[in-house]
Amino acid sequence: MKNEKVVLIATGGTIASKKKADTGLLESGVISGEEIVNYCDIPAHIDVQVESMLQKASMHLTFDDLLALKERIDAYLMDDQVSGVVVTQGTDTLEESSYFMNLITSHEKPIVFTGSQRSPGEVGTDAFINIKHAVLAACCKDLYHVGVVVIFNERIFHSRYVKKEHASNVQGFNSFGFGYLGIIDNEAVHIFQKPLENEYYELTAPLPEVDIIKCYMNADDKYIRAAREANVDGIILEGVGRGQVTPGMMSEIRRCVESGITVVITTSAVEGEVYTTYDYKGSTFDLKQAGVILGRDYDSKKARMKLIVGLASEHKDIAALFNPN
């Protein structure tokens, strides 16, 4: 078996946490990547190069951090000796950062994100096994040209559909409706399915400000109005069902569109697309007539990432970004 080289970029998170002496509570991101890898039982034929880039809780990560991470990933994957890159981070924003990276990188080699639900010092920690499996996946030729994937609890998910499904259980992530791409079993990576295509957008402008506003029964327009008055560039509406909002939101939504703010409607349902099924005030049809873009089956967090990247790229037709056909 030929030797492989994988680069692991550590950014912090529960996977790098330990208890504070004064409170007994976890402090996120205090253990270096070099220290963690020593406990992961990496196969001898894989050389893991570690860069402890950041030591942050994932809710402390910024877009500046992610853009800097992209530069490091690009630099490492240009090296012919590197088989793939693993990124470790906190799980709270992992579904967002992994998909953002999927949209702004274009490499044939695997880029693998992972984290853990339990700290390295806890009984039954998933930190070491998730890193080991991520490293194995980063060497897998079947994951070439797939885009950014997430490894968690022996399963391989695509960043486009992965979602944190549990706050604390080691089975922390899932891809509702689409399933996982494959599994890692006894150090063997098995791929069962792949996406038909992957997306890449070159960033040519500063990242815009895009907010998410959740819709619920009897909701009014104050948050939409606040976003408009704050001069945001885009708004993701997390509607219900097929993409409905309350009648009381519609006037302000129209003002947003008229003022040049890009508005996208998504659904809070974990499966299914927004669709113009109904014709009444606040329906998806009403929203579309007002100039709101239909966000298909994107959840609000993924739609936000796609809109941010779309507005910062040379993509002129944002509606086609979400509805290419």
Coordinates of C-alpha atoms in Angstrom, one line a residue:
M1 CA 0.0 0.0 0.0
K2 CA 1.5 3.3 -1.1
N3 CA 2.0 6.1 1.4
E4 CA -0.6 8.9 1.5
K5 CA -0.3 12.5 2.8
V6 CA -3.2 14.3 4.4
V7 CA -3.3 17.8 5.8
L8 CA -5.4 18.4 8.9
I9 CA -6.4 22.0 9.6
A10 CA -7.7 22.5 13.1
T11 CA -9.9 25.4 13.9
G12 CA -11.2 24.6 17.4
G13 CA -14.6 23.4 18.6
T14 CA -15.7 20.7 21.0
I15 CA -13.3 18.3 19.2
A16 CA -10.5 20.5 20.7
S17 CA -12.1 21.3 24.1
K18 CA -11.4 20.5 27.7
K19 CA -13.0 21.3 31.1
K20 CA -12.1 24.6 32.8
A21 CA -10.7 24.1 36.3
D22 CA -12.9 26.8 37.9
T23 CA -16.3 25.9 36.5
G24 CA -15.9 22.3 35.3
L25 CA -17.5 23.4 32.0
L26 CA -16.0 22.9 28.6
E27 CA -13.8 25.5 27.0
S28 CA -13.9 25.2 23.3
G29 CA -10.9 25.0 21.0
V30 CA -8.0 24.9 23.6
I31 CA -6.4 21.7 22.5
S32 CA -4.1 21.9 19.4
G33 CA -4.6 19.7 16.4
E34 CA -1.2 18.2 16.8
E35 CA -2.1 17.0 20.3
I36 CA -5.4 15.4 19.2
V37 CA -4.0 13.5 16.2
N38 CA -1.6 11.6 18.5
Y39 CA -4.7 9.7 19.9
C40 CA -6.4 8.9 16.6
D41 CA -4.7 5.6 15.6
I42 CA -4.0 6.8 12.1
P43 CA -2.9 3.9 9.8
A44 CA 0.9 3.9 9.4
H45 CA 0.8 4.4 5.6
I46 CA -0.9 7.9 6.0
D47 CA 1.2 10.8 7.0
V48 CA -0.9 13.5 8.6
Q49 CA 0.5 17.1 8.6
V50 CA -1.3 19.3 11.1
E51 CA -1.9 23.0 11.1
S52 CA -3.6 24.5 14.1
M53 CA -4.9 27.5 12.3
L54 CA -7.6 28.6 14.8
Q55 CA -8.7 27.7 18.3
K56 CA -12.3 29.0 18.4
A57 CA -15.8 27.9 19.2
S58 CA -17.6 27.5 15.9
M59 CA -20.1 30.3 16.8
H60 CA -17.0 32.6 17.0
L61 CA -16.0 31.8 13.4
T62 CA -16.3 34.6 10.9
F63 CA -16.4 34.8 7.1
D64 CA -12.8 36.3 7.3
D65 CA -11.8 33.1 9.1
L66 CA -13.4 31.0 6.3
L67 CA -11.8 33.0 3.5
A68 CA -8.4 32.5 5.2
L69 CA -9.2 28.8 5.6
K70 CA -9.9 28.6 1.8
E71 CA -6.5 30.1 1.1
R72 CA -4.8 27.4 3.2
I73 CA -6.9 24.6 1.6
D74 CA -6.0 25.9 -1.9
A75 CA -2.3 26.1 -1.0
Y76 CA -2.2 22.6 0.4
L77 CA -4.2 20.9 -2.4
M78 CA -1.9 22.4 -5.0
D79 CA 0.8 20.1 -3.6
D80 CA 0.9 16.9 -5.7
Q81 CA 2.0 15.0 -2.6
V82 CA -1.2 15.8 -0.7
S83 CA -4.1 13.4 -1.1
G84 CA -6.7 15.5 0.6
V85 CA -7.5 18.0 3.4
V86 CA -9.4 17.5 6.7
V87 CA -10.8 20.5 8.6
T88 CA -11.9 20.0 12.2
Q89 CA -14.3 22.5 13.7
G90 CA -17.2 22.9 16.1
T91 CA -20.4 21.3 15.1
D92 CA -22.8 24.3 15.7
T93 CA -21.8 25.9 12.4
L94 CA -20.3 23.0 10.6
E95 CA -23.2 22.6 8.1
E96 CA -22.8 26.3 7.1
S97 CA -19.0 26.5 6.8
S98 CA -18.7 23.2 4.9
Y99 CA -21.3 24.3 2.3
F100 CA -19.7 27.7 2.0
M101 CA -16.4 26.1 1.3
N102 CA -18.1 23.7 -1.2
L103 CA -19.3 26.7 -3.1
I104 CA -16.0 28.6 -3.2
T105 CA -13.5 25.9 -3.9
S106 CA -12.9 23.8 -7.0
H107 CA -10.6 20.9 -6.4
E108 CA -10.8 17.3 -7.5
K109 CA -9.2 16.1 -4.3
P110 CA -11.4 15.5 -1.2
I111 CA -12.0 18.3 1.3
V112 CA -13.4 16.7 4.5
F113 CA -15.0 18.5 7.5
T114 CA -15.5 16.8 10.8
G115 CA -16.0 17.6 14.5
S116 CA -17.3 15.9 17.6
Q117 CA -20.2 16.0 20.0
R118 CA -18.1 14.9 23.0
S119 CA -14.8 16.4 24.1
P120 CA -11.7 14.4 23.9
G121 CA -11.6 13.9 27.6
E122 CA -15.1 12.5 28.0
V123 CA -16.0 8.9 28.2
G124 CA -17.2 7.6 24.8
T125 CA -15.7 10.6 23.0
D126 CA -16.3 10.6 19.2
A127 CA -13.4 13.0 18.6
F128 CA -10.7 10.5 17.7
I129 CA -12.7 8.2 15.6
N130 CA -14.2 11.0 13.6
I131 CA -10.8 12.4 12.8
K132 CA -9.5 9.0 11.9
H133 CA -12.4 8.4 9.5
A134 CA -12.0 11.9 8.0
V135 CA -8.4 11.2 7.3
L136 CA -9.3 7.9 5.6
A137 CA -11.9 9.6 3.5
A138 CA -9.4 12.3 2.5
C139 CA -7.4 9.5 0.8
C140 CA -10.3 8.0 -1.0
K141 CA -10.2 8.3 -4.8
D142 CA -14.0 7.6 -5.0
L143 CA -14.4 11.0 -3.3
Y144 CA -12.6 12.9 -6.1
H145 CA -14.7 15.6 -7.9
V146 CA -17.5 15.2 -5.2
G147 CA -17.0 18.5 -3.4
V148 CA -16.8 19.2 0.3
V149 CA -18.1 16.3 2.5
V150 CA -18.8 15.9 6.2
I151 CA -17.7 12.8 8.1
F152 CA -19.6 12.0 11.3
N153 CA -20.3 8.8 13.2
E154 CA -19.0 6.6 10.4
R155 CA -21.1 8.3 7.7
I156 CA -20.2 10.5 4.8
F157 CA -22.5 13.3 4.0
H158 CA -22.4 15.9 1.2
S159 CA -22.2 19.5 2.6
R160 CA -25.1 20.6 0.4
Y161 CA -27.7 18.6 2.4
V162 CA -26.0 17.8 5.7
K163 CA -27.8 19.1 8.8
K164 CA -27.1 18.9 12.5
E165 CA -30.0 16.8 13.8
H166 CA -29.1 16.4 17.5
A167 CA -27.7 18.8 20.0
S168 CA -25.6 16.2 21.9
N169 CA -25.9 12.7 20.5
V170 CA -22.9 11.2 18.7
Q171 CA -25.3 10.7 15.8
G172 CA -25.3 14.4 15.3
F173 CA -25.7 14.9 11.6
N174 CA -28.0 13.6 8.9
S175 CA -29.1 14.4 5.3
F176 CA -32.9 14.2 5.4
G177 CA -34.5 12.7 2.3
F178 CA -31.2 12.2 0.5
G179 CA -29.2 10.0 2.8
Y180 CA -25.4 9.7 3.2
L181 CA -23.0 9.2 0.4
G182 CA -21.2 6.2 2.1
I183 CA -19.8 4.8 5.2
I184 CA -16.4 4.0 6.8
D185 CA -16.3 0.4 8.2
N186 CA -13.1 -1.3 9.5
E187 CA -10.9 1.4 8.0
A188 CA -12.5 0.9 4.5
V189 CA -14.3 3.7 2.8
H190 CA -17.5 2.6 0.9
I191 CA -19.2 5.1 -1.4
F192 CA -22.8 4.3 -2.4
Q193 CA -23.8 7.4 -4.3
K194 CA -22.4 10.7 -5.6
P195 CA -24.0 14.0 -6.6
L196 CA -24.5 14.4 -10.4
E197 CA -22.8 17.8 -10.4
N198 CA -21.0 20.2 -8.1
E199 CA -21.1 24.0 -8.0
Y200 CA -18.2 26.5 -7.9
Y201 CA -18.4 30.3 -7.9
E202 CA -15.4 32.6 -7.9
L203 CA -15.7 35.4 -5.5
T204 CA -15.1 38.8 -7.2
A205 CA -16.6 41.2 -4.6
P206 CA -16.8 41.6 -0.8
L207 CA -19.2 39.2 0.9
P208 CA -22.7 40.8 1.3
E209 CA -24.8 41.0 4.4
V210 CA -27.7 38.5 4.3
D211 CA -30.1 37.8 7.1
I212 CA -32.5 34.9 7.9
I213 CA -36.0 35.8 9.1
K214 CA -38.2 33.0 10.3
C215 CA -41.9 33.0 9.6
Y216 CA -44.5 31.7 12.1
M217 CA -48.2 32.1 12.8
N218 CA -49.3 35.7 13.3
A219 CA -45.8 37.0 12.6
D220 CA -45.6 40.7 11.7
D221 CA -43.1 42.6 9.6
K222 CA -40.9 44.2 12.2
Y223 CA -37.8 42.0 11.6
I224 CA -38.1 42.4 7.8
R225 CA -38.4 46.2 8.3
A226 CA -35.4 46.2 10.6
A227 CA -33.4 44.3 8.0
R228 CA -34.4 46.8 5.2
E229 CA -33.6 49.8 7.4
A230 CA -30.2 48.2 8.2
N231 CA -29.5 48.2 4.4
V232 CA -28.9 44.4 4.2
D233 CA -28.1 43.0 0.7
G234 CA -30.3 40.0 1.0
I235 CA -33.0 38.3 3.1
I236 CA -33.7 34.6 3.4
L237 CA -37.3 34.0 4.5
E238 CA -37.8 30.7 6.3
G239 CA -41.4 30.1 5.4
V240 CA -43.7 27.2 6.2
G241 CA -44.9 24.3 4.1
R242 CA -44.6 25.0 0.4
G243 CA -43.2 28.4 1.2
Q244 CA -45.9 30.5 2.8
V245 CA -45.6 33.6 5.1
T246 CA -48.2 35.6 7.0
P247 CA -50.3 38.3 5.2
G248 CA -48.8 40.9 7.6
M249 CA -45.3 40.4 6.2
M250 CA -46.1 41.0 2.5
S251 CA -46.1 44.8 2.3
E252 CA -42.7 45.0 3.8
I253 CA -41.4 42.2 1.7
R254 CA -42.5 44.1 -1.4
R255 CA -40.7 47.2 -0.1
C256 CA -37.5 45.2 0.3
V257 CA -37.7 43.9 -3.3
E258 CA -38.4 47.4 -4.6
S259 CA -35.5 48.8 -2.7
G260 CA -33.1 46.3 -4.4
I261 CA -32.8 43.7 -1.6
T262 CA -32.7 40.2 -2.9
V263 CA -35.3 38.1 -1.1
V264 CA -35.4 34.3 -1.2
I265 CA -38.2 32.1 0.2
T266 CA -37.4 28.7 1.8
T267 CA -39.3 26.2 3.9
S268 CA -38.9 25.1 7.5
A269 CA -39.9 21.6 6.4
V270 CA -36.9 19.2 6.4
E271 CA -38.0 17.7 3.1
G272 CA -39.7 19.1 0.0
E273 CA -39.5 22.2 -2.1
V274 CA -41.2 25.6 -2.0
Y275 CA -43.8 25.7 -4.8
T276 CA -46.6 27.9 -6.1
T277 CA -49.4 25.6 -5.0
Y278 CA -51.7 28.3 -3.5
D279 CA -53.0 31.7 -4.5
Y280 CA -53.7 33.9 -1.5
K281 CA -51.9 36.7 0.3
G282 CA -48.6 35.5 1.7
S283 CA -48.6 32.3 -0.5
T284 CA -45.5 31.3 -2.5
F285 CA -47.4 32.5 -5.7
D286 CA -47.9 35.9 -4.0
L287 CA -44.3 36.1 -3.1
K288 CA -43.1 35.1 -6.6
Q289 CA -45.4 37.8 -8.1
A290 CA -43.7 40.3 -5.7
G291 CA -40.3 39.4 -7.0
V292 CA -39.2 36.9 -4.3
I293 CA -36.9 34.1 -5.5
L294 CA -38.1 30.6 -4.9
G295 CA -35.4 28.7 -2.9
R296 CA -36.4 25.2 -3.9
D297 CA -35.4 22.7 -1.2
Y298 CA -32.7 24.7 0.4
D299 CA -32.9 25.1 4.1
S300 CA -32.5 28.7 5.3
K301 CA -28.9 28.3 6.4
K302 CA -27.7 26.8 3.1
A303 CA -29.8 29.3 1.1
R304 CA -28.1 32.1 3.0
M305 CA -24.6 30.7 2.1
K306 CA -25.6 30.3 -1.6
L307 CA -27.0 33.8 -1.8
I308 CA -23.9 35.3 -0.1
V309 CA -21.7 33.6 -2.6
G310 CA -23.9 34.4 -5.6
L311 CA -24.1 38.1 -4.8
A312 CA -20.3 38.2 -4.3
S313 CA -19.6 36.4 -7.6
E314 CA -20.1 37.4 -11.2
H315 CA -23.4 35.4 -11.4
K316 CA -25.8 37.9 -12.8
D317 CA -29.1 36.0 -12.5
I318 CA -29.6 35.1 -8.8
A319 CA -33.0 33.5 -9.5
A320 CA -31.3 31.1 -11.9
L321 CA -28.7 30.4 -9.1
F322 CA -31.5 28.7 -7.2
N323 CA -33.6 27.5 -10.1
P324 CA -31.2 26.6 -12.9
N325 CA -33.7 24.7 -15.0

